[in-house]
Short mmCIF file of C-alpha atoms and ligand atoms in Angstrom, two decimals:
data_model
loop_
_atom_site.label_atom_id
_atom_site.label_comp_id
_atom_site.label_asym_id
_atom_site.label_seq_id
_atom_site.Cartn_x
_atom_site.Cartn_y
_atom_site.Cartn_z
CA UNK Y 4 118.92 241.04 134.37
CA UNK Y 5 120.62 243.53 136.88
CA UNK Y 6 118.81 245.22 139.70
CA UNK Y 7 119.67 249.04 138.17
CA UNK Y 8 116.97 247.26 135.37
CA UNK Y 9 114.02 246.46 137.70
CA UNK Y 10 111.66 249.60 138.51
CA UNK Y 11 112.05 252.34 135.75
CA UNK Y 12 110.90 250.25 133.68
CA UNK Y 13 109.10 252.36 130.41
CA UNK Y 14 105.75 252.90 130.01
CA UNK Y 15 103.15 254.07 128.06
CA UNK Y 16 103.26 257.48 127.42
CA UNK Y 17 100.37 258.75 127.72
CA UNK Y 18 98.91 262.79 126.24
CA UNK Y 19 95.98 264.37 125.79
CA UNK Y 20 94.38 266.28 122.76
CA UNK Y 21 90.99 267.22 121.42
CA UNK Y 22 91.49 264.69 119.09
CA UNK Y 23 93.07 262.51 117.79
CA UNK Y 24 96.40 262.95 116.13
CA UNK Y 25 96.55 261.74 112.77
CA UNK Y 26 99.53 259.66 113.90
CA UNK Y 27 97.77 257.22 116.23
CA UNK Y 28 97.02 253.74 113.65
CA UNK Y 29 93.69 253.04 116.07
CA UNK Y 30 91.85 255.27 117.97
CA UNK Y 31 89.05 253.43 120.98
CA UNK Y 32 85.75 255.14 120.27
CA UNK Y 33 83.54 254.81 123.75
CA UNK Y 34 79.83 253.52 122.80
CA UNK Y 35 77.35 252.71 124.78
CA UNK Y 36 74.53 250.17 125.59
CA UNK Y 37 72.00 252.80 124.37
CA UNK Y 38 71.86 255.65 122.35
CA UNK Y 39 73.95 257.23 120.21
CA UNK Y 40 77.10 255.96 118.48
CA UNK Y 41 80.14 257.92 117.20
CA UNK Y 42 79.73 258.39 112.63
CA UNK Y 43 83.00 258.45 112.68
CA UNK Y 44 82.56 254.89 113.21
CA UNK Y 45 80.44 254.11 109.86
CA UNK Y 46 78.25 251.70 111.21
CA UNK Y 47 74.61 252.04 113.16
CA UNK Y 48 73.61 250.54 116.47
CA UNK Y 49 72.03 247.30 114.35
CA UNK Y 50 74.98 247.02 112.03
CA UNK Y 51 76.98 246.35 115.38
CA UNK Y 52 74.92 244.27 116.50
CA UNK Y 53 75.57 241.95 113.55
CA UNK Y 54 78.76 242.20 114.72
CA UNK Y 55 78.03 240.46 118.31
CA UNK Y 56 78.71 243.82 119.82
CA UNK Y 57 76.03 245.93 121.80
CA UNK Y 58 78.05 247.89 124.08
CA UNK Y 59 78.33 246.09 127.78
CA UNK Y 60 81.69 247.46 129.40
CA UNK Y 61 84.68 245.36 127.84
CA UNK Y 62 83.54 244.31 124.95
CA UNK Y 63 85.24 245.58 121.46
CA UNK Y 64 85.25 245.01 117.81
CA UNK Y 65 87.47 246.19 115.64
CA UNK Y 66 86.18 248.36 112.43
CA UNK Y 67 88.97 248.57 110.04
CA UNK Y 68 88.97 251.44 106.88
CA UNK Y 69 90.42 251.27 103.43
CA UNK Y 70 92.32 255.20 104.62
CA UNK Y 71 93.60 256.11 108.18
CA UNK Y 72 93.37 253.67 111.27
CA UNK Y 73 91.64 251.39 112.53
CA UNK Y 74 88.60 252.25 114.40
CA UNK Y 75 87.79 249.80 118.08
CA UNK Y 76 84.06 250.14 119.05
CA UNK Y 77 84.60 250.34 122.80
CA UNK Y 78 82.48 249.23 124.70
CA UNK Y 79 81.09 251.80 127.66
CA UNK Y 80 77.54 250.60 129.60
CA UNK Y 81 75.38 252.29 130.42
CA UNK Y 82 76.00 256.17 132.77
CA UNK Y 83 79.58 254.33 133.70
CA UNK Y 84 81.67 254.13 136.82
CA UNK Y 85 85.83 255.76 136.92
CA UNK Y 86 86.41 252.17 137.52
CA UNK Y 87 83.69 250.52 134.31
CA UNK Y 88 86.02 252.93 132.64
CA UNK Y 89 89.23 251.54 134.06
CA UNK Y 90 88.27 247.99 132.33
CA UNK Y 91 86.69 249.55 128.87
CA UNK Y 92 90.53 251.02 128.47
CA UNK Y 93 91.81 247.90 130.13
CA UNK Y 94 89.64 245.76 127.11
CA UNK Y 95 91.10 249.22 124.64
CA UNK Y 96 94.22 248.08 124.70
CA UNK Y 97 94.07 243.91 124.42
CA UNK Y 98 92.27 244.60 121.29
CA UNK Y 99 94.34 246.60 119.98
CA UNK Y 100 96.54 243.53 118.71
CA UNK Y 101 100.77 244.87 117.01
CA UNK Y 102 99.77 248.74 116.74
CA UNK Y 103 102.11 251.01 118.91
CA UNK Y 104 100.75 254.63 118.96
CA UNK Y 105 97.27 254.75 119.36
CA UNK Y 106 94.64 257.34 121.07
CA UNK Y 107 90.57 256.78 122.49
CA UNK Y 108 88.05 258.75 123.65
CA UNK Y 109 86.40 257.04 126.61
CA UNK Y 110 86.52 259.64 129.20
CA UNK Y 111 83.47 261.67 127.67
CA UNK Y 112 81.03 258.96 128.56
CA UNK Y 113 81.82 259.40 131.81
CA UNK Y 114 80.26 261.89 134.61
CA UNK Y 115 83.54 262.80 135.99
CA UNK Y 116 86.57 264.36 134.40
CA UNK Y 117 89.43 264.11 136.62
CA UNK Y 118 88.55 260.54 137.75
CA UNK Y 119 87.40 259.12 134.51
CA UNK Y 120 90.98 260.45 132.29
CA UNK Y 121 92.83 259.13 136.02
CA UNK Y 122 90.93 255.84 136.04
CA UNK Y 123 91.38 255.03 132.01
CA UNK Y 124 94.75 256.59 131.57
CA UNK Y 125 95.21 253.27 134.75
CA UNK Y 126 93.13 250.89 132.37
CA UNK Y 127 95.54 251.61 129.74
CA UNK Y 128 98.54 251.46 131.36
CA UNK Y 129 98.28 248.63 133.23
CA UNK Y 130 97.06 247.13 130.71
CA UNK Y 131 99.41 247.50 128.04
CA UNK Y 132 101.61 246.10 131.08
CA UNK Y 133 103.54 242.49 130.03
CA UNK Y 134 106.46 241.53 131.99
CA UNK Y 135 109.87 241.31 130.62
CA UNK Y 136 110.92 237.96 131.92
CA UNK Y 137 115.03 236.88 131.23
CA UNK Y 138 115.31 235.63 127.56
CA UNK Y 139 118.17 234.31 125.14
CA UNK Y 140 116.36 237.27 122.76
CA UNK Y 141 114.46 240.38 124.06
CA UNK Y 142 110.75 239.78 122.95
CA UNK Y 143 110.13 241.20 119.82
CA UNK Y 144 106.67 241.39 120.06
CA UNK Y 145 105.40 244.94 119.79
CA UNK Y 146 104.41 247.11 122.17
CA UNK Y 147 102.25 249.87 123.50
CA UNK Y 148 104.64 253.33 123.00
CA UNK Y 149 101.67 256.14 122.82
CA UNK Y 150 98.65 256.08 124.19
CA UNK Y 151 96.54 259.73 123.46
CA UNK Y 152 93.20 261.06 125.33
CA UNK Y 153 91.20 262.82 123.52
CA UNK Y 154 87.45 264.45 123.93
CA UNK Y 155 85.69 267.51 125.26
CA UNK Y 156 86.62 266.73 128.95
CA UNK Y 157 88.26 270.35 129.94
CA UNK Y 158 91.16 269.85 128.92
CA UNK Y 159 92.14 271.30 132.52
CA UNK Y 160 90.30 267.85 134.42
CA UNK Y 161 91.76 265.60 131.10
CA UNK Y 162 95.52 266.53 132.12
CA UNK Y 163 95.45 266.59 135.06
CA UNK Y 164 93.57 263.10 135.16
CA UNK Y 165 96.20 261.46 133.08
CA UNK Y 166 98.91 262.96 135.47
CA UNK Y 167 97.36 261.15 138.55
CA UNK Y 168 97.04 258.45 136.10
CA UNK Y 169 99.83 257.68 134.87
CA UNK Y 170 101.11 258.16 138.31
CA UNK Y 171 99.62 255.82 140.38
CA UNK Y 172 99.86 253.08 137.41
CA UNK Y 173 103.53 253.82 137.70
CA UNK Y 174 103.92 252.58 140.53
CA UNK Y 175 101.70 249.32 140.66
CA UNK Y 176 103.65 248.12 137.17
CA UNK Y 177 107.30 249.05 139.34
CA UNK Y 178 105.82 246.86 141.96
CA UNK Y 179 104.29 244.80 139.34
CA UNK Y 180 108.39 243.98 138.42
CA UNK Y 181 109.42 243.62 141.29
CA UNK Y 182 107.28 241.01 142.19
CA UNK Y 183 107.38 239.73 139.67
CA UNK Y 184 112.52 239.04 138.93
CA UNK Y 185 113.26 235.45 140.03
CA UNK Y 186 114.46 235.26 143.59
CA UNK Y 187 117.83 235.46 142.30
CA UNK Y 188 117.40 238.04 140.30
CA UNK Y 189 115.71 239.60 143.84
CA UNK Y 190 117.06 239.82 147.13
CA UNK Y 191 117.17 241.74 150.21
CA UNK Y 192 120.11 243.61 148.89
CA UNK Y 193 119.15 244.66 146.36
CA UNK Y 194 115.80 245.50 147.10
CA UNK Y 195 117.62 247.15 149.19
CA UNK Y 196 119.97 249.05 146.74
CA UNK Y 197 116.57 249.80 144.43
CA UNK Y 198 114.65 251.15 147.23
CA UNK Y 199 117.48 253.66 148.36
CA UNK Y 200 117.19 255.07 144.24
CA UNK Y 201 113.62 254.86 144.27
CA UNK Y 202 113.99 257.09 147.23
CA UNK Y 203 116.42 259.67 145.40
CA UNK Y 204 114.82 259.44 142.37
CA UNK Y 205 110.85 260.13 144.64
CA UNK Y 206 111.81 262.07 147.09
CA UNK Y 207 111.36 259.80 150.31
CA UNK Y 208 114.48 259.24 152.96
CA UNK Y 209 115.85 255.38 153.23
CA UNK Y 210 117.81 253.90 156.40
CA UNK Y 211 118.48 250.39 156.14
CA UNK Y 212 119.23 247.70 159.15
CA UNK Y 213 121.72 245.28 158.80
CA UNK Y 214 121.87 242.29 160.54
CA UNK Y 215 123.73 243.97 163.55
CA UNK Y 216 121.71 246.44 163.86
CA UNK Y 217 118.83 244.52 163.95
CA UNK Y 218 120.61 242.32 166.36
CA UNK Y 219 121.15 245.15 168.60
CA UNK Y 220 117.65 246.01 167.26
CA UNK Y 221 116.76 243.08 169.52
CA UNK Y 222 114.34 242.13 166.18
CA UNK Y 223 114.38 238.03 167.24
CA UNK Y 224 111.22 237.81 164.64
CA UNK Y 225 112.56 238.74 161.56
CA UNK Y 226 116.04 237.30 162.38
CA UNK Y 227 114.29 234.04 164.03
CA UNK Y 228 113.04 233.17 159.59
CA UNK Y 229 116.59 234.75 158.06
CA UNK Y 230 118.74 231.90 159.86
CA UNK Y 231 118.19 229.27 157.48
CA UNK Y 232 119.85 231.72 154.52
CA UNK Y 233 122.52 232.20 153.59
CA UNK Y 234 121.30 235.83 152.41
CA UNK Y 235 121.40 238.78 155.07
CA UNK Y 236 117.79 240.50 156.35
CA UNK Y 237 117.11 243.71 155.78
CA UNK Y 238 114.06 245.80 157.34
CA UNK Y 239 114.42 249.18 155.39
CA UNK Y 240 112.11 252.26 156.40
CA UNK Y 241 111.14 255.08 154.08
CA UNK Y 242 109.82 258.17 155.23
CA UNK Y 243 108.16 260.77 153.03
CA UNK Y 244 107.72 264.13 154.84
CA UNK Y 245 105.51 266.52 153.42
CA UNK Y 246 105.09 270.85 154.53
CA UNK Y 247 103.53 271.31 157.16
CA UNK Y 248 102.41 267.30 157.50
CA UNK Y 249 98.21 266.40 157.65
CA UNK Y 250 98.76 263.81 159.70
CA UNK Y 251 100.95 260.80 160.20
CA UNK Y 252 100.91 257.19 159.05
CA UNK Y 253 102.81 253.56 159.09
CA UNK Y 254 102.80 250.95 156.01
CA UNK Y 255 104.16 247.98 156.79
CA UNK Y 256 104.56 245.17 153.93
CA UNK Y 257 105.63 241.74 153.99
CA UNK Y 258 108.99 241.45 152.25
CA UNK Y 259 109.53 237.62 151.77
CA UNK Y 260 111.89 238.15 149.21
CA UNK Y 261 111.46 233.57 148.70
CA UNK Y 262 109.54 231.29 150.78
CA UNK Y 263 110.42 227.60 150.80
CA UNK Y 264 108.15 227.24 154.42
CA UNK Y 265 111.42 227.20 155.46
CA UNK Y 266 112.27 222.95 157.61
CA UNK Y 267 108.35 223.11 157.24
CA UNK Y 268 109.32 222.92 153.38
CA UNK Y 269 106.60 223.39 150.56
CA UNK Y 270 106.40 220.84 147.52
CA UNK Y 271 107.27 221.33 144.98
CA UNK Y 272 104.48 222.21 142.68
CA UNK Y 273 103.20 224.67 140.29
CA UNK Y 274 101.52 226.89 142.79
CA UNK Y 275 105.12 227.27 144.85
CA UNK Y 276 106.74 228.47 142.33
CA UNK Y 277 105.10 232.21 142.83
CA UNK Y 278 106.13 231.82 146.26
CA UNK Y 279 109.21 234.66 144.98
CA UNK Y 280 105.80 237.08 145.12
CA UNK Y 281 105.66 236.38 148.99
CA UNK Y 282 107.77 240.06 149.16
CA UNK Y 283 104.25 241.34 147.49
CA UNK Y 284 104.02 244.25 149.90
CA UNK Y 285 107.34 245.20 150.71
CA UNK Y 286 106.61 246.03 146.72
CA UNK Y 287 103.23 247.57 147.04
CA UNK Y 288 105.11 250.09 150.08
CA UNK Y 289 107.21 251.05 148.90
CA UNK Y 290 105.54 251.21 145.73
CA UNK Y 291 103.28 253.53 146.94
CA UNK Y 292 105.89 255.54 148.38
CA UNK Y 293 107.40 256.35 144.53
CA UNK Y 294 103.53 258.65 143.65
CA UNK Y 295 103.74 260.93 146.94
CA UNK Y 296 105.52 263.34 146.07
CA UNK Y 297 104.70 263.36 142.73
CA UNK Y 298 100.97 263.04 144.39
CA UNK Y 299 101.60 265.51 146.52
CA UNK Y 300 100.06 263.88 149.40
CA UNK Y 301 99.94 266.06 152.34
CA UNK Y 302 99.98 263.04 154.54
CA UNK Y 303 103.67 262.16 156.18
CA UNK Y 304 104.22 257.97 155.74
CA UNK Y 305 106.44 255.97 156.75
CA UNK Y 306 107.30 252.27 155.28
CA UNK Y 307 108.34 249.53 156.56
CA UNK Y 308 109.78 246.68 154.13
CA UNK Y 309 111.03 243.50 156.04
CA UNK Y 310 112.53 241.67 154.02
CA UNK Y 311 114.62 238.18 154.05
CA UNK Y 312 113.85 234.35 152.11
CA UNK Y 313 112.14 232.02 153.74
CA UNK Y 314 115.52 228.54 154.09
CA UNK Y 315 115.57 225.59 154.93
CA UNK Y 316 119.23 224.90 156.40
CA UNK Y 317 121.27 223.18 159.02
CA UNK Y 318 120.86 226.35 160.78
CA UNK Y 319 117.54 227.08 160.42
CA UNK Y 320 114.65 227.95 162.66
CA UNK Y 321 113.11 224.45 164.66
CA UNK Y 322 109.49 223.83 165.77
CA UNK Y 323 109.63 224.30 169.30
CA UNK Y 324 111.84 227.16 169.03
CA UNK Y 325 110.97 230.19 171.34
CA UNK Y 326 111.71 234.23 169.26
CA UNK Y 327 111.73 236.76 171.70
CA UNK Y 328 110.19 240.38 169.29
CA UNK Y 329 111.42 243.56 169.00
CA UNK Y 330 107.90 244.30 171.76
CA UNK Y 331 109.55 241.41 174.38
CA UNK Y 332 105.92 239.45 173.35
CA UNK Y 333 107.73 235.17 173.23
CA UNK Y 334 106.55 233.09 170.36
CA UNK Y 335 107.18 228.98 170.24
CA UNK Y 336 107.10 228.10 166.44
CA UNK Y 337 104.99 225.99 165.65
CA UNK Y 338 105.82 225.57 161.82
CA UNK Y 339 108.55 227.56 159.93
CA UNK Y 340 105.78 228.01 157.50
CA UNK Y 341 104.04 231.11 159.23
CA UNK Y 342 107.06 233.09 158.35
CA UNK Y 343 105.39 236.17 157.30
CA UNK Y 344 103.80 237.16 160.93
CA UNK Y 345 106.97 236.55 162.53
CA UNK Y 346 108.47 239.29 160.37
CA UNK Y 347 105.60 242.06 160.57
CA UNK Y 348 105.71 241.20 164.49
CA UNK Y 349 108.88 243.35 163.13
CA UNK Y 350 108.21 246.14 161.62
CA UNK Y 351 104.42 246.70 163.15
CA UNK Y 352 106.23 246.20 166.99
CA UNK Y 353 109.51 249.22 165.24
CA UNK Y 354 106.24 251.36 163.98
CA UNK Y 355 104.39 251.17 166.93
CA UNK Y 356 107.27 252.76 168.71
CA UNK Y 357 106.39 255.86 166.75
CA UNK Y 358 103.33 256.93 167.63
CA UNK Y 359 101.20 257.32 164.05
CA UNK Y 360 96.99 257.28 163.05
CA UNK Y 361 97.74 254.07 162.48
CA UNK Y 362 99.24 251.12 160.88
CA UNK Y 363 98.43 249.71 158.35
CA UNK Y 364 99.95 245.91 157.39
CA UNK Y 365 100.50 244.01 154.22
CA UNK Y 366 101.69 240.54 153.32
CA UNK Y 367 100.06 238.17 150.95
CA UNK Y 368 100.02 236.30 154.81
CA UNK Y 369 97.40 232.84 154.40
CA UNK Y 370 96.16 230.30 151.76
CA UNK Y 371 94.01 230.75 153.83
CA UNK Y 372 92.80 234.04 152.88
CA UNK Y 373 92.43 232.36 149.65
CA UNK Y 374 90.61 229.77 150.75
CA UNK Y 375 87.75 232.35 152.39
CA UNK Y 376 87.37 234.00 149.25
CA UNK Y 377 89.23 233.12 146.69
CA UNK Y 378 91.87 234.30 144.12
CA UNK Y 379 90.28 237.87 143.42
CA UNK Y 380 88.90 239.70 147.09
CA UNK Y 381 92.00 240.87 149.67
CA UNK Y 382 91.07 240.29 153.16
CA UNK Y 383 91.18 243.14 156.00
CA UNK Y 384 90.70 243.19 159.70
CA UNK Y 385 91.69 245.26 162.13
CA UNK Y 386 91.04 246.88 165.67
CA UNK Y 387 90.04 250.46 164.00
CA UNK Y 388 85.95 250.47 162.23
CA UNK Y 389 87.42 253.62 160.90
CA UNK Y 390 90.48 252.48 158.92
CA UNK Y 391 89.36 249.78 157.54
CA UNK Y 392 86.88 251.93 156.61
CA UNK Y 393 89.24 254.00 155.80
CA UNK Y 394 90.92 251.36 152.77
CA UNK Y 395 87.31 250.15 151.59
CA UNK Y 396 86.24 252.91 149.64
CA UNK Y 397 89.37 253.14 148.24
CA UNK Y 398 89.59 250.06 147.59
CA UNK Y 399 86.20 250.68 145.25
CA UNK Y 400 87.88 253.47 143.34
CA UNK Y 401 91.04 251.24 142.32
CA UNK Y 402 88.95 248.61 141.78
CA UNK Y 403 91.26 246.84 144.08
CA UNK Y 404 88.12 244.40 145.99
CA UNK Y 405 89.19 243.55 149.83
CA UNK Y 406 86.53 242.12 151.90
CA UNK Y 407 86.34 242.69 155.56
CA UNK Y 408 86.63 239.57 157.53
CA UNK Y 409 86.28 239.54 162.00
CA UNK Y 410 89.00 238.96 164.50
CA UNK Y 411 86.73 237.89 167.09
CA UNK Y 412 90.32 238.08 169.73
CA UNK Y 413 87.94 237.58 172.01
CA UNK Y 414 86.54 233.87 170.38
CA UNK Y 415 89.68 233.51 169.12
CA UNK Y 416 92.76 234.16 170.49
CA UNK Y 417 93.30 230.25 173.20
CA UNK Y 418 93.69 228.95 169.44
CA UNK Y 419 97.41 230.87 169.57
CA UNK Y 420 97.66 230.19 172.90
CA UNK Y 421 101.97 227.65 173.99
CA UNK Y 422 102.57 226.45 176.64
CA UNK Y 423 106.38 227.86 177.06
CA UNK Y 424 105.68 230.98 175.14
CA UNK Y 425 102.62 234.02 174.92
CA UNK Y 426 101.53 232.82 171.87
CA UNK Y 427 102.97 229.94 169.16
CA UNK Y 428 102.42 231.49 166.07
CA UNK Y 429 100.12 229.38 164.16
CA UNK Y 430 96.37 228.79 165.43
CA UNK Y 431 94.37 225.90 164.91
CA UNK Y 432 93.13 224.25 161.00
CA UNK Y 433 90.14 226.49 160.64
CA UNK Y 434 90.44 230.68 160.43
CA UNK Y 435 93.73 230.79 159.40
CA UNK Y 436 93.40 234.54 158.30
CA UNK Y 437 91.63 235.49 161.90
CA UNK Y 438 94.47 234.06 163.72
CA UNK Y 439 97.01 235.05 161.70
CA UNK Y 440 95.38 238.26 162.37
CA UNK Y 441 94.91 238.36 166.32
CA UNK Y 442 98.16 236.86 166.05
CA UNK Y 443 99.32 240.31 163.63
CA UNK Y 444 96.93 242.55 166.75
CA UNK Y 445 98.93 241.29 169.94
CA UNK Y 446 102.10 243.74 167.99
CA UNK Y 447 99.69 246.78 167.12
CA UNK Y 448 100.22 247.91 170.02
CA UNK Y 449 97.03 250.79 170.27
CA UNK Y 450 97.55 251.96 167.43
CA UNK Y 451 95.39 252.07 165.04
CA UNK Y 452 95.76 249.76 162.57
CA UNK Y 453 94.29 247.07 159.57
CA UNK Y 454 95.73 244.32 157.81
CA UNK Y 455 95.86 243.39 154.23
CA UNK Y 456 95.94 239.39 153.27
CA UNK Y 457 96.89 240.14 149.60
CA UNK Y 458 97.85 235.67 149.41
CA UNK Y 459 94.98 235.95 146.38
CA UNK Y 460 95.12 238.63 144.26
CA UNK Y 461 98.80 239.01 144.47
CA UNK Y 462 98.30 237.44 140.75
CA UNK Y 463 96.93 236.75 138.18
CA UNK Y 464 96.71 233.78 135.98
CA UNK Y 465 95.55 234.97 132.65
CA UNK Y 466 95.19 238.24 131.69
CA UNK Y 467 91.69 240.04 132.28
CA UNK Y 468 91.32 243.32 132.07
CA UNK Y 469 94.21 245.69 133.38
CA UNK Y 470 95.37 243.09 135.35
CA UNK Y 471 98.23 241.05 132.79
CA UNK Y 472 98.85 237.50 134.02
CA UNK Y 473 101.23 237.48 136.43
CA UNK Y 474 101.95 239.91 139.13
CA UNK Y 475 98.96 242.55 139.77
CA UNK Y 476 100.90 244.56 142.09
CA UNK Y 477 97.38 244.65 143.64
CA UNK Y 478 97.40 247.06 146.95
CA UNK Y 479 100.08 250.01 145.59
CA UNK Y 480 97.63 252.47 144.45
CA UNK Y 481 94.60 251.56 147.28
CA UNK Y 482 97.92 252.15 149.47
CA UNK Y 483 98.34 255.43 147.69
CA UNK Y 484 95.05 256.66 147.48
CA UNK Y 485 94.48 255.77 150.82
CA UNK Y 486 97.19 258.03 152.64
CA UNK Y 487 96.48 261.05 149.97
CA UNK Y 488 93.07 260.85 151.03
CA UNK Y 489 94.19 260.45 154.58
N1 BES R 6 103.31 232.54 151.72
C1 BES R 6 102.33 231.69 152.01
C2 BES R 6 100.83 232.50 152.16
C3 BES R 6 100.95 231.86 150.67
C4 BES R 6 100.10 231.01 150.28
C5 BES R 6 100.69 233.11 150.46
C6 BES R 6 99.83 231.00 148.77
C7 BES R 6 100.00 233.42 148.93
C8 BES R 6 100.02 232.36 147.69
C9 BES R 6 102.83 232.24 154.27
O1 BES R 6 103.87 232.11 154.44
C10 BES R 6 102.42 230.56 154.62
O2 BES R 6 102.68 229.72 153.45
N2 BES R 6 101.04 230.51 154.84
C11 BES R 6 101.35 229.12 155.68
C12 BES R 6 99.94 229.85 156.80
C13 BES R 6 99.93 228.51 157.55
C14 BES R 6 101.48 227.44 158.29
C15 BES R 6 100.21 228.73 159.27
C16 BES R 6 99.35 228.98 155.06
O3 BES R 6 98.62 229.62 154.46
O4 BES R 6 99.72 227.86 154.48
MN1 MN R 7 105.15 230.88 154.50
ZN1 ZN R 8 104.97 233.33 153.22
#
């Protein structure tokens, strides 16, 4: 694979109609857990129940017919939310087998036409996703190519929702592709090439800061982490400025293209094979930027992708080294595997210099976040409850769960005290997600700031609703929803 192939992979085309087109070979029909059953199914509720189908969200029952398209009863439960319908749409896709031309009537089941159509579209596209991998023969398994969303919902709402859902899902698919790509196929310079191309195509500016620029800027955190790598670092600054912006939000993404741990080397277990995904935060920010013009976002957004490998070598960062960061503060290194906070520190400092209304950073930062909240839920912490609440409500609507943890600076800042520098880069054995966030808060200045730790939900081990095995693109839609609703 070359860098040119990575982004903008085809996604299924989702269109709208009043009824299922003749070309569709598989048609999904929403069936609630009570009430009437669509007549076309040719089965009443009792018959459905005999086949184990009760109409719960996530259930499907494939009903073949002698003539015409195969039908699928898709459970939509009782007065489904948009999120329920996203799950139902994903379940339909997971039941699609070898069919490539599909149609479904799911939006009618809900009560909020645009949001439902958007969520259904997201579920359809995101569940269709499969990372193609890098193989001698391209995969021969058929993929979904067209999906018609039909129903009696007013056409304008249906169209608008499908259009928005397509933009959102396309962005999340891009984030998945980037995070799934092996590290030798996607280094910081490759990401630069991709960002430049995406900026041209999606209407945002891209400024590139290379090693030389970074050292002039005093980005000691990023340069320190990069020291052990033969690949140079990049800081990519992305700018989206609409006419008469309503506000200005900065997004900072951790872009560790591969995290070996540095000289605090990680073990070679299966768990760490996924450290190619340690740039998932940067992928989410970059991907979010691609959606803003299409969604007519009225907020100005500046994205900072802080990109490097974290490698051990003769030139690598050592324990006991002291780094001087962009904002002048110094950090004593106690563990080179706590690298994310070192590079984010510089990204945050640069963001603060522009004095935006808020800064949100997103990072696969700590195993501790995963230990606390499990693999599906991201942690959110920060200095400003308003920003945190905006993220929480956006997360509710995008179906990307986040949970607030306390920053507790008063109690725990002392865990970062150093004898030789302003702070050390790790706290004690406990509260690792919190001490990492306290570390970051030292670089967020006085700008309202929130931090998302996505170490857990960056990936999923198997297909689950709209999340397909591998990188999830977590945070992409959440960031888009947050800034467009600012
Ligand atoms: N990238 C890792 C965190 C991570 C772990 C992300 C698992 C996704 C899955 C991060 O750079 C790291 O290594 N964190 C250390 C910090 C520790 C040394 C204080 C950790 O969590 O173990
Ligand atoms: Mn690490
Ligand atoms: Zn890392």
